[in-house]
Structures are given as structure tokens and as C-alpha cells.
Amino acid sequence: MMILKPIGVFDSGVGGLSVLREIRRELPHEDLVYVADSGHAPYGDKPLDYIERRALAIADFLLERDAKALVVACNTATGAAARLLRERYPVPVIAMEPAVKPAVARSRSGVVGVLATRQTLASDKFAALLASHEGTQAQVLAQACPGLVERVEAGDLEGEETRALLTAYLEPLLTRGADTLVLGCTHYPHLASLISELAGPAVEVLDSGAAVARQVRRRLAETGLLASPRGGREFFWTSGDPGRLYPVLARLWGDDIDLAPLPPAREGSRYR
Ligand code: DGL
């Protein structure tokens, strides 16, 4: 059977492109539909029920576009809504997990720093992830990074403001001996070069994009949903201002893109 349905991927904005590019690398034949919810970013400082409502509205939209799987390319939305999405939608839901486990395994100093949004660090999921490392020798330090998502949304990947924020957020982690940094927000891999420059060559920087892409492949293979070999396409939608967002998205994606405005959320849903 030919599987022509796309994979639906979303984030509060352009951050999830760091996951989308890994999915594209892992699955070159798939069609990908990406929603950048930039009109509602950042999620990291919003209440949980707000993020849940956005996740449900976007999941409805993606299933209306026939998505055969949903990828929550956002750590904050994962903490707030992944369980709810799994309960409500009849498709595989693949979500993020900060790369704490590989970081603990690789760290030589035994001190790992996690950079993420306030909401991610306050989530039950993150508490459970930390608890799974209790009793080991590793020390896992969490650092919230308010303001960074906004810099990436503005396309400022190396300007003075971004540098000043990152310098302040890295300092307490590096002072306490962190030699491995986990990027626990999908916007931050777009800043990976700057983070490495500021942290120095002895510090390793990890994110979970590639692991999530492998998980997408596994779930599609298990459920018989992998696409037949052919050229995969990408379609981008945004709740933000497409004219403002286009240059940032196209630069981060590295190519010309097809970007359309996200229609307003409908009242009611087939899935609720
Ligand atoms: N990319 C989102 C994440 O992974 C950013 C959240 C936000 O919008 O604050 O957490």
C-alpha cells in the first residue's frame, strides 16, 4: 500500500526546525507538515492549560491535514500536553525528552547542566527524569533561560543580546563544573555554535533531535506507516506573521519554503 500521508510536527515557533531537520535526514521520503505557533510563543512562561489548548488546536489542524503521526517538537509542550495528545488522537505521538541520560553517561566531571524553559523544568516529566538519576554519582543542574526563545524567534543567533543572556545562564553551570550541557528546548540547538563558543572546547553540548527522529522512524515502521521511496516535501504553517517569520524560517531551514497562515482554531473537535 502507498502511504502518502504526511507527518505533522509542531513547536511554539521556529525551534522545532532543529528536530524537523533530523527527521528530514532520517526519513527523506516523508512529507512533513510543520506548524510554527509563533503567534503564541513563547510557551515557556504560559500557564499549562494555555499550552494544552494550543497543542490540541494544532493537533486538530494537523489531523485535518491527514497527519499519520504527530511529533511534539517542543519540550515545553511535551511536558504540558504529550499525555493528553496520546489519549485523544488515534495516531502515534512522538515527543521530546531532554538528553539527560546520554549526558550523564558521557560526562567526565559528573556534573551535567540542563538549559530549558521554566515550564519544562517545573513539569512532572522533568521531575521524573531527574528522579531517575537520583542515587547515581551524577549531579544534574537545571538552568531556566527566559528570553532566549524570543531571541531565536527574532533570528538573532549571535547578537549582543543573545550573547549576554547565554553568558549569564551558562556561568552558574560552568562555575559548578558542568562539562556536558543538555539543550532541553528545541530552540536552543539553533544557538549551539554560540553556546560552544561561550562554554569552550572542553564542554560537550547535546540535544535530542536525532534521537527523536530515530524514534519517529521506529514508530512508523512498527505501525506500517513509512512512506514509499520518493522525494518528501515540506509544508510550513504559522499563527505568527508569515511575512516577518519567513526570513527566519527559511534561513534556519536553509532553503526556500512554502509558508501559509494557520487558520484560527475551530470550536469543537472530532477528537474531544
Ligand atoms: N521550543 C520550545 C521548547 O522546546 C520553546 C518553548 C517556548 O516557546 O518557550 O521548549
PDB file of C-alpha atoms and ligand atoms in Angstrom:
ATOM      1  CA  MET A   1       0.000   0.000   0.000  1.00  0.00           C
ATOM      2  CA  MET A   2       1.242   3.551  -0.790  1.00  0.00           C
ATOM      3  CA  ILE A   3       1.366   5.691   2.338  1.00  0.00           C
ATOM      4  CA  LEU A   4       1.001   9.296   1.178  1.00  0.00           C
ATOM      5  CA  LYS A   5       0.017  10.899   4.463  1.00  0.00           C
ATOM      6  CA  PRO A   6       2.375  13.466   5.999  1.00  0.00           C
ATOM      7  CA  ILE A   7       3.991  13.550   9.433  1.00  0.00           C
ATOM      8  CA  GLY A   8       2.676  16.503  11.476  1.00  0.00           C
ATOM      9  CA  VAL A   9       5.292  18.387  13.509  1.00  0.00           C
ATOM     10  CA  PHE A  10       4.800  21.437  15.732  1.00  0.00           C
ATOM     11  CA  ASP A  11       6.513  23.821  18.116  1.00  0.00           C
ATOM     12  CA  SER A  12       5.777  27.194  19.695  1.00  0.00           C
ATOM     13  CA  GLY A  13       7.803  28.670  16.841  1.00  0.00           C
ATOM     14  CA  VAL A  14      10.949  28.030  14.817  1.00  0.00           C
ATOM     15  CA  GLY A  15      12.621  25.856  17.490  1.00  0.00           C
ATOM     16  CA  GLY A  16      11.170  22.600  16.188  1.00  0.00           C
ATOM     17  CA  LEU A  17      13.069  23.074  12.925  1.00  0.00           C
ATOM     18  CA  SER A  18      16.053  21.669  14.839  1.00  0.00           C
ATOM     19  CA  VAL A  19      14.023  18.446  15.129  1.00  0.00           C
ATOM     20  CA  LEU A  20      12.466  18.699  11.663  1.00  0.00           C
ATOM     21  CA  ARG A  21      15.905  18.735  10.013  1.00  0.00           C
ATOM     22  CA  GLU A  22      16.814  15.497  11.829  1.00  0.00           C
ATOM     23  CA  ILE A  23      13.502  13.937  10.734  1.00  0.00           C
ATOM     24  CA  ARG A  24      14.215  15.009   7.146  1.00  0.00           C
ATOM     25  CA  ARG A  25      17.708  13.444   7.378  1.00  0.00           C
ATOM     26  CA  GLU A  26      16.343  10.199   8.878  1.00  0.00           C
ATOM     27  CA  LEU A  27      13.264   9.973   6.640  1.00  0.00           C
ATOM     28  CA  PRO A  28      13.962  11.553   3.228  1.00  0.00           C
ATOM     29  CA  HIS A  29      10.813  10.138   1.612  1.00  0.00           C
ATOM     30  CA  GLU A  30       8.260  11.541   4.029  1.00  0.00           C
ATOM     31  CA  ASP A  31       6.051  14.582   3.518  1.00  0.00           C
ATOM     32  CA  LEU A  32       6.344  16.877   6.544  1.00  0.00           C
ATOM     33  CA  VAL A  33       3.799  19.459   7.699  1.00  0.00           C
ATOM     34  CA  TYR A  34       5.244  21.890  10.247  1.00  0.00           C
ATOM     35  CA  VAL A  35       3.292  24.355  12.416  1.00  0.00           C
ATOM     36  CA  ALA A  36       5.251  27.242  13.983  1.00  0.00           C
ATOM     37  CA  ASP A  37       2.872  28.602  16.651  1.00  0.00           C
ATOM     38  CA  SER A  38       4.794  31.887  16.715  1.00  0.00           C
ATOM     39  CA  GLY A  39       1.632  33.917  17.310  1.00  0.00           C
ATOM     40  CA  HIS A  40       1.512  32.255  20.751  1.00  0.00           C
ATOM     41  CA  ALA A  41       5.245  31.959  21.546  1.00  0.00           C
ATOM     42  CA  PRO A  42       6.899  31.691  23.924  1.00  0.00           C
ATOM     43  CA  TYR A  43       5.125  28.766  25.616  1.00  0.00           C
ATOM     44  CA  GLY A  44       7.709  28.605  28.400  1.00  0.00           C
ATOM     45  CA  ASP A  45       6.179  31.330  30.553  1.00  0.00           C
ATOM     46  CA  LYS A  46       2.495  30.481  29.854  1.00  0.00           C
ATOM     47  CA  PRO A  47       0.118  28.521  32.106  1.00  0.00           C
ATOM     48  CA  LEU A  48      -0.221  24.787  31.463  1.00  0.00           C
ATOM     49  CA  ASP A  49      -3.865  24.956  30.336  1.00  0.00           C
ATOM     50  CA  TYR A  50      -2.948  27.566  27.702  1.00  0.00           C
ATOM     51  CA  ILE A  51      -0.251  25.312  26.245  1.00  0.00           C
ATOM     52  CA  GLU A  52      -2.657  22.334  26.340  1.00  0.00           C
ATOM     53  CA  ARG A  53      -5.279  24.294  24.385  1.00  0.00           C
ATOM     54  CA  ARG A  54      -2.723  25.294  21.754  1.00  0.00           C
ATOM     55  CA  ALA A  55      -1.435  21.717  21.445  1.00  0.00           C
ATOM     56  CA  LEU A  56      -4.989  20.399  20.942  1.00  0.00           C
ATOM     57  CA  ALA A  57      -5.875  23.092  18.369  1.00  0.00           C
ATOM     58  CA  ILE A  58      -2.705  22.366  16.380  1.00  0.00           C
ATOM     59  CA  ALA A  59      -3.155  18.587  16.626  1.00  0.00           C
ATOM     60  CA  ASP A  60      -6.719  19.002  15.264  1.00  0.00           C
ATOM     61  CA  PHE A  61      -5.346  21.066  12.384  1.00  0.00           C
ATOM     62  CA  LEU A  62      -2.631  18.509  11.598  1.00  0.00           C
ATOM     63  CA  LEU A  63      -5.070  15.580  11.670  1.00  0.00           C
ATOM     64  CA  GLU A  64      -7.390  17.518   9.361  1.00  0.00           C
ATOM     65  CA  ARG A  65      -4.384  17.683   7.005  1.00  0.00           C
ATOM     66  CA  ASP A  66      -4.300  13.876   7.305  1.00  0.00           C
ATOM     67  CA  ALA A  67      -1.226  13.582   9.543  1.00  0.00           C
ATOM     68  CA  LYS A  68      -0.381   9.910  10.177  1.00  0.00           C
ATOM     69  CA  ALA A  69       1.754  10.780  13.236  1.00  0.00           C
ATOM     70  CA  LEU A  70       2.298  13.790  15.480  1.00  0.00           C
ATOM     71  CA  VAL A  71       5.719  14.984  16.587  1.00  0.00           C
ATOM     72  CA  VAL A  72       5.718  17.397  19.513  1.00  0.00           C
ATOM     73  CA  ALA A  73       8.971  19.174  18.596  1.00  0.00           C
ATOM     74  CA  CYS A  74       8.814  21.250  21.759  1.00  0.00           C
ATOM     75  CA  ASN A  75       9.950  20.230  25.247  1.00  0.00           C
ATOM     76  CA  THR A  76       7.550  22.655  26.906  1.00  0.00           C
ATOM     77  CA  ALA A  77       4.505  21.330  25.024  1.00  0.00           C
ATOM     78  CA  THR A  78       5.704  17.783  25.739  1.00  0.00           C
ATOM     79  CA  GLY A  79       5.639  18.425  29.491  1.00  0.00           C
ATOM     80  CA  ALA A  80       2.263  20.139  29.285  1.00  0.00           C
ATOM     81  CA  ALA A  81       0.338  18.093  26.731  1.00  0.00           C
ATOM     82  CA  ALA A  82       2.025  14.916  25.388  1.00  0.00           C
ATOM     83  CA  ARG A  83      -0.039  12.630  27.626  1.00  0.00           C
ATOM     84  CA  LEU A  84      -3.282  14.361  26.637  1.00  0.00           C
ATOM     85  CA  LEU A  85      -2.417  14.129  22.931  1.00  0.00           C
ATOM     86  CA  ARG A  86      -1.692  10.398  23.297  1.00  0.00           C
ATOM     87  CA  GLU A  87      -5.082   9.881  24.970  1.00  0.00           C
ATOM     88  CA  ARG A  88      -7.066  11.785  22.358  1.00  0.00           C
ATOM     89  CA  TYR A  89      -5.604  11.150  18.939  1.00  0.00           C
ATOM     90  CA  PRO A  90      -5.649   7.891  17.001  1.00  0.00           C
ATOM     91  CA  VAL A  91      -2.090   8.273  15.644  1.00  0.00           C
ATOM     92  CA  PRO A  92       1.402   7.724  17.108  1.00  0.00           C
ATOM     93  CA  VAL A  93       2.550  10.740  19.169  1.00  0.00           C
ATOM     94  CA  ILE A  94       6.311  11.184  19.469  1.00  0.00           C
ATOM     95  CA  ALA A  95       7.555  13.789  21.939  1.00  0.00           C
ATOM     96  CA  MET A  96      10.770  15.254  23.368  1.00  0.00           C
ATOM     97  CA  GLU A  97      12.903  14.246  26.316  1.00  0.00           C
ATOM     98  CA  PRO A  98      15.980  16.283  27.292  1.00  0.00           C
ATOM     99  CA  ALA A  99      19.152  14.229  26.651  1.00  0.00           C
ATOM    100  CA  VAL A 100      19.980  13.902  30.360  1.00  0.00           C
ATOM    101  CA  LYS A 101      20.612  10.152  30.211  1.00  0.00           C
ATOM    102  CA  PRO A 102      23.283  10.298  27.471  1.00  0.00           C
ATOM    103  CA  ALA A 103      24.761  13.401  29.094  1.00  0.00           C
ATOM    104  CA  VAL A 104      25.187  11.624  32.434  1.00  0.00           C
ATOM    105  CA  ALA A 105      26.794   8.681  30.627  1.00  0.00           C
ATOM    106  CA  ARG A 106      29.259  10.939  28.770  1.00  0.00           C
ATOM    107  CA  SER A 107      30.166  13.456  31.483  1.00  0.00           C
ATOM    108  CA  ARG A 108      33.666  13.060  32.935  1.00  0.00           C
ATOM    109  CA  SER A 109      33.221  15.601  35.714  1.00  0.00           C
ATOM    110  CA  GLY A 110      29.910  14.040  36.741  1.00  0.00           C
ATOM    111  CA  VAL A 111      28.247  17.472  36.514  1.00  0.00           C
ATOM    112  CA  VAL A 112      25.636  17.974  33.799  1.00  0.00           C
ATOM    113  CA  GLY A 113      23.850  21.260  33.072  1.00  0.00           C
ATOM    114  CA  VAL A 114      20.351  21.349  31.577  1.00  0.00           C
ATOM    115  CA  LEU A 115      19.153  24.501  29.782  1.00  0.00           C
ATOM    116  CA  ALA A 116      15.371  24.664  29.311  1.00  0.00           C
ATOM    117  CA  THR A 117      12.302  26.845  29.762  1.00  0.00           C
ATOM    118  CA  ARG A 118      10.796  27.490  33.194  1.00  0.00           C
ATOM    119  CA  GLN A 119       7.729  25.421  32.306  1.00  0.00           C
ATOM    120  CA  THR A 120       9.819  22.401  31.232  1.00  0.00           C
ATOM    121  CA  LEU A 121      11.880  22.492  34.424  1.00  0.00           C
ATOM    122  CA  ALA A 122       8.699  22.758  36.530  1.00  0.00           C
ATOM    123  CA  SER A 123       6.983  19.813  34.778  1.00  0.00           C
ATOM    124  CA  ASP A 124       6.270  16.418  36.372  1.00  0.00           C
ATOM    125  CA  LYS A 125       8.031  14.797  33.434  1.00  0.00           C
ATOM    126  CA  PHE A 126      11.262  16.627  34.201  1.00  0.00           C
ATOM    127  CA  ALA A 127      10.952  15.809  37.917  1.00  0.00           C
ATOM    128  CA  ALA A 128      10.620  12.120  36.960  1.00  0.00           C
ATOM    129  CA  LEU A 129      13.655  12.363  34.664  1.00  0.00           C
ATOM    130  CA  LEU A 130      15.728  13.885  37.494  1.00  0.00           C
ATOM    131  CA  ALA A 131      14.463  11.303  39.954  1.00  0.00           C
ATOM    132  CA  SER A 132      15.699   8.526  37.665  1.00  0.00           C
ATOM    133  CA  HIS A 133      19.253   9.850  38.210  1.00  0.00           C
ATOM    134  CA  GLU A 134      18.981  10.137  41.965  1.00  0.00           C
ATOM    135  CA  GLY A 135      21.301   7.794  43.778  1.00  0.00           C
ATOM    136  CA  THR A 136      23.842   7.942  40.922  1.00  0.00           C
ATOM    137  CA  GLN A 137      27.099   9.891  41.224  1.00  0.00           C
ATOM    138  CA  ALA A 138      25.906  12.428  38.657  1.00  0.00           C
ATOM    139  CA  GLN A 139      24.884  15.923  39.609  1.00  0.00           C
ATOM    140  CA  VAL A 140      22.266  17.395  37.261  1.00  0.00           C
ATOM    141  CA  LEU A 141      21.939  21.197  37.417  1.00  0.00           C
ATOM    142  CA  ALA A 142      18.910  22.871  35.851  1.00  0.00           C
ATOM    143  CA  GLN A 143      19.032  26.394  34.418  1.00  0.00           C
ATOM    144  CA  ALA A 144      15.921  28.208  33.163  1.00  0.00           C
ATOM    145  CA  CYS A 145      16.646  30.561  30.249  1.00  0.00           C
ATOM    146  CA  PRO A 146      13.826  33.133  29.954  1.00  0.00           C
ATOM    147  CA  GLY A 147      14.192  35.413  26.943  1.00  0.00           C
ATOM    148  CA  LEU A 148      16.270  33.046  24.775  1.00  0.00           C
ATOM    149  CA  VAL A 149      13.330  31.692  22.773  1.00  0.00           C
ATOM    150  CA  GLU A 150      12.401  35.269  21.832  1.00  0.00           C
ATOM    151  CA  ARG A 151      15.955  35.923  20.555  1.00  0.00           C
ATOM    152  CA  VAL A 152      15.815  32.839  18.309  1.00  0.00           C
ATOM    153  CA  GLU A 153      12.318  33.777  17.089  1.00  0.00           C
ATOM    154  CA  ALA A 154      13.774  37.159  16.104  1.00  0.00           C
ATOM    155  CA  GLY A 155      16.525  35.382  14.146  1.00  0.00           C
ATOM    156  CA  ASP A 156      19.211  36.741  16.497  1.00  0.00           C
ATOM    157  CA  LEU A 157      21.552  33.741  16.747  1.00  0.00           C
ATOM    158  CA  GLU A 158      24.750  35.572  17.699  1.00  0.00           C
ATOM    159  CA  GLY A 159      23.988  39.227  18.528  1.00  0.00           C
ATOM    160  CA  GLU A 160      24.928  41.082  21.707  1.00  0.00           C
ATOM    161  CA  GLU A 161      21.615  40.492  23.489  1.00  0.00           C
ATOM    162  CA  THR A 162      21.712  36.746  22.851  1.00  0.00           C
ATOM    163  CA  ARG A 163      25.347  36.553  23.971  1.00  0.00           C
ATOM    164  CA  ALA A 164      24.605  38.454  27.180  1.00  0.00           C
ATOM    165  CA  LEU A 165      21.683  36.169  28.070  1.00  0.00           C
ATOM    166  CA  LEU A 166      23.640  32.995  27.332  1.00  0.00           C
ATOM    167  CA  THR A 167      26.718  34.191  29.221  1.00  0.00           C
ATOM    168  CA  ALA A 168      24.563  34.785  32.297  1.00  0.00           C
ATOM    169  CA  TYR A 169      22.814  31.392  32.004  1.00  0.00           C
ATOM    170  CA  LEU A 170      25.998  29.383  31.399  1.00  0.00           C
ATOM    171  CA  GLU A 171      28.043  30.988  34.152  1.00  0.00           C
ATOM    172  CA  PRO A 172      26.493  29.187  37.177  1.00  0.00           C
ATOM    173  CA  LEU A 173      26.682  25.819  35.373  1.00  0.00           C
ATOM    174  CA  LEU A 174      30.304  26.203  34.291  1.00  0.00           C
ATOM    175  CA  THR A 175      31.368  27.554  37.695  1.00  0.00           C
ATOM    176  CA  ARG A 176      29.990  24.402  39.298  1.00  0.00           C
ATOM    177  CA  GLY A 177      31.984  22.180  36.958  1.00  0.00           C
ATOM    178  CA  ALA A 178      29.477  21.160  34.265  1.00  0.00           C
ATOM    179  CA  ASP A 179      31.349  19.583  31.339  1.00  0.00           C
ATOM    180  CA  THR A 180      28.228  18.465  29.457  1.00  0.00           C
ATOM    181  CA  LEU A 181      25.290  20.710  28.558  1.00  0.00           C
ATOM    182  CA  VAL A 182      21.855  19.409  27.600  1.00  0.00           C
ATOM    183  CA  LEU A 183      19.763  21.643  25.340  1.00  0.00           C
ATOM    184  CA  GLY A 184      16.319  20.951  26.791  1.00  0.00           C
ATOM    185  CA  CYS A 185      14.440  23.342  24.496  1.00  0.00           C
ATOM    186  CA  THR A 186      14.261  22.830  20.739  1.00  0.00           C
ATOM    187  CA  HIS A 187      15.057  26.492  20.074  1.00  0.00           C
ATOM    188  CA  TYR A 188      18.498  26.171  21.667  1.00  0.00           C
ATOM    189  CA  PRO A 189      20.195  23.893  19.065  1.00  0.00           C
ATOM    190  CA  HIS A 190      19.931  26.910  16.744  1.00  0.00           C
ATOM    191  CA  LEU A 191      22.339  28.563  19.228  1.00  0.00           C
ATOM    192  CA  ALA A 192      24.649  25.537  19.514  1.00  0.00           C
ATOM    193  CA  SER A 193      27.651  27.247  17.840  1.00  0.00           C
ATOM    194  CA  LEU A 194      27.402  30.250  20.139  1.00  0.00           C
ATOM    195  CA  ILE A 195      26.903  28.025  23.197  1.00  0.00           C
ATOM    196  CA  SER A 196      30.029  26.010  22.286  1.00  0.00           C
ATOM    197  CA  GLU A 197      31.989  29.203  21.682  1.00  0.00           C
ATOM    198  CA  LEU A 198      30.988  30.620  25.090  1.00  0.00           C
ATOM    199  CA  ALA A 199      31.379  27.364  27.031  1.00  0.00           C
ATOM    200  CA  GLY A 200      34.735  26.448  25.486  1.00  0.00           C
ATOM    201  CA  PRO A 201      36.047  23.329  23.746  1.00  0.00           C
ATOM    202  CA  ALA A 202      36.116  21.139  26.880  1.00  0.00           C
ATOM    203  CA  VAL A 203      32.320  21.267  27.186  1.00  0.00           C
ATOM    204  CA  GLU A 204      30.117  18.926  25.172  1.00  0.00           C
ATOM    205  CA  VAL A 205      26.705  20.157  24.010  1.00  0.00           C
ATOM    206  CA  LEU A 206      23.915  17.611  23.437  1.00  0.00           C
ATOM    207  CA  ASP A 207      20.357  17.781  22.135  1.00  0.00           C
ATOM    208  CA  SER A 208      17.731  15.131  21.405  1.00  0.00           C
ATOM    209  CA  GLY A 209      16.723  15.954  17.813  1.00  0.00           C
ATOM    210  CA  ALA A 210      18.433  12.953  16.211  1.00  0.00           C
ATOM    211  CA  ALA A 211      17.142  10.535  18.878  1.00  0.00           C
ATOM    212  CA  VAL A 212      13.588  11.796  18.348  1.00  0.00           C
ATOM    213  CA  ALA A 213      13.931  11.389  14.572  1.00  0.00           C
ATOM    214  CA  ARG A 214      15.050   7.767  15.075  1.00  0.00           C
ATOM    215  CA  GLN A 215      12.058   7.245  17.355  1.00  0.00           C
ATOM    216  CA  VAL A 216       9.741   8.633  14.630  1.00  0.00           C
ATOM    217  CA  ARG A 217      11.193   6.126  12.171  1.00  0.00           C
ATOM    218  CA  ARG A 218      10.754   3.267  14.674  1.00  0.00           C
ATOM    219  CA  ARG A 219       7.134   4.161  15.431  1.00  0.00           C
ATOM    220  CA  LEU A 220       6.233   4.481  11.743  1.00  0.00           C
ATOM    221  CA  ALA A 221       7.944   1.182  10.940  1.00  0.00           C
ATOM    222  CA  GLU A 222       6.115  -0.612  13.791  1.00  0.00           C
ATOM    223  CA  THR A 223       2.755   0.711  12.651  1.00  0.00           C
ATOM    224  CA  GLY A 224       3.367   0.094   8.915  1.00  0.00           C
ATOM    225  CA  LEU A 225       3.198   3.830   8.175  1.00  0.00           C
ATOM    226  CA  LEU A 226       6.564   4.525   6.497  1.00  0.00           C
ATOM    227  CA  ALA A 227       6.253   6.279   3.116  1.00  0.00           C
ATOM    228  CA  SER A 228       7.230   4.567  -0.124  1.00  0.00           C
ATOM    229  CA  PRO A 229      10.539   5.739  -1.635  1.00  0.00           C
ATOM    230  CA  ARG A 230      10.073   9.103  -3.389  1.00  0.00           C
ATOM    231  CA  GLY A 231      11.014  12.720  -2.736  1.00  0.00           C
ATOM    232  CA  GLY A 232       9.498  14.042   0.509  1.00  0.00           C
ATOM    233  CA  ARG A 233       8.129  17.590   0.609  1.00  0.00           C
ATOM    234  CA  GLU A 234       7.730  20.136   3.413  1.00  0.00           C
ATOM    235  CA  PHE A 235       4.820  22.472   4.140  1.00  0.00           C
ATOM    236  CA  PHE A 236       5.008  25.207   6.780  1.00  0.00           C
ATOM    237  CA  TRP A 237       2.153  26.986   8.602  1.00  0.00           C
ATOM    238  CA  THR A 238       2.302  29.692  11.251  1.00  0.00           C
ATOM    239  CA  SER A 239      -0.006  31.506  13.664  1.00  0.00           C
ATOM    240  CA  GLY A 240       2.544  34.353  13.627  1.00  0.00           C
ATOM    241  CA  ASP A 241       3.074  36.969  10.937  1.00  0.00           C
ATOM    242  CA  PRO A 242       4.187  34.975   7.855  1.00  0.00           C
ATOM    243  CA  GLY A 243       5.964  37.999   6.346  1.00  0.00           C
ATOM    244  CA  ARG A 244       8.063  38.518   9.473  1.00  0.00           C
ATOM    245  CA  LEU A 245       8.664  34.816  10.085  1.00  0.00           C
ATOM    246  CA  TYR A 246       9.538  33.806   6.534  1.00  0.00           C
ATOM    247  CA  PRO A 247      13.166  35.036   6.524  1.00  0.00           C
ATOM    248  CA  VAL A 248      13.900  33.413   9.910  1.00  0.00           C
ATOM    249  CA  LEU A 249      12.317  30.074   8.947  1.00  0.00           C
ATOM    250  CA  ALA A 250      13.934  29.967   5.501  1.00  0.00           C
ATOM    251  CA  ARG A 251      17.361  30.805   6.956  1.00  0.00           C
ATOM    252  CA  LEU A 252      17.105  28.149   9.688  1.00  0.00           C
ATOM    253  CA  TRP A 253      15.768  25.583   7.215  1.00  0.00           C
ATOM    254  CA  GLY A 254      18.462  26.522   4.686  1.00  0.00           C
ATOM    255  CA  ASP A 255      16.135  26.661   1.707  1.00  0.00           C
ATOM    256  CA  ASP A 256      13.150  28.411   0.214  1.00  0.00           C
ATOM    257  CA  ILE A 257       9.952  27.249   1.942  1.00  0.00           C
ATOM    258  CA  ASP A 258       6.213  27.133   1.392  1.00  0.00           C
ATOM    259  CA  LEU A 259       4.698  29.093   4.368  1.00  0.00           C
ATOM    260  CA  ALA A 260       0.976  29.787   4.907  1.00  0.00           C
ATOM    261  CA  PRO A 261      -1.045  31.424   7.719  1.00  0.00           C
ATOM    262  CA  LEU A 262      -2.565  28.956  10.201  1.00  0.00           C
ATOM    263  CA  PRO A 263      -6.387  29.261  10.145  1.00  0.00           C
ATOM    264  CA  PRO A 264      -7.964  30.186  13.508  1.00  0.00           C
ATOM    265  CA  ALA A 265      -8.796  27.207  15.793  1.00  0.00           C
ATOM    266  CA  ARG A 266     -12.303  25.816  15.249  1.00  0.00           C
ATOM    267  CA  GLU A 267     -14.868  25.424  18.020  1.00  0.00           C
ATOM    268  CA  GLY A 268     -15.215  21.757  18.969  1.00  0.00           C
ATOM    269  CA  SER A 269     -13.183  18.830  17.732  1.00  0.00           C
ATOM    270  CA  ARG A 270     -13.804  15.338  16.414  1.00  0.00           C
ATOM    271  CA  TYR A 271     -11.299  14.095  18.962  1.00  0.00           C
ATOM    272  CA  ARG A 272     -12.677  15.594  22.201  1.00  0.00           C
TER     273      ARG A 272
HETATM  274  N1  DGL B   1      10.902  25.043  21.561  1.00  0.00           N
HETATM  275  C1  DGL B   1      10.203  25.117  22.818  1.00  0.00           C
HETATM  276  C2  DGL B   1      10.755  24.059  23.771  1.00  0.00           C
HETATM  277  O1  DGL B   1      11.341  23.091  23.311  1.00  0.00           O
HETATM  278  C3  DGL B   1      10.209  26.529  23.285  1.00  0.00           C
HETATM  279  C4  DGL B   1       9.215  26.827  24.314  1.00  0.00           C
HETATM  280  C5  DGL B   1       8.760  28.247  24.349  1.00  0.00           C
HETATM  281  O2  DGL B   1       8.086  28.672  23.436  1.00  0.00           O
HETATM  282  O3  DGL B   1       9.046  28.892  25.386  1.00  0.00           O
HETATM  283  O4  DGL B   1      10.601  24.118  24.961  1.00  0.00           O
END
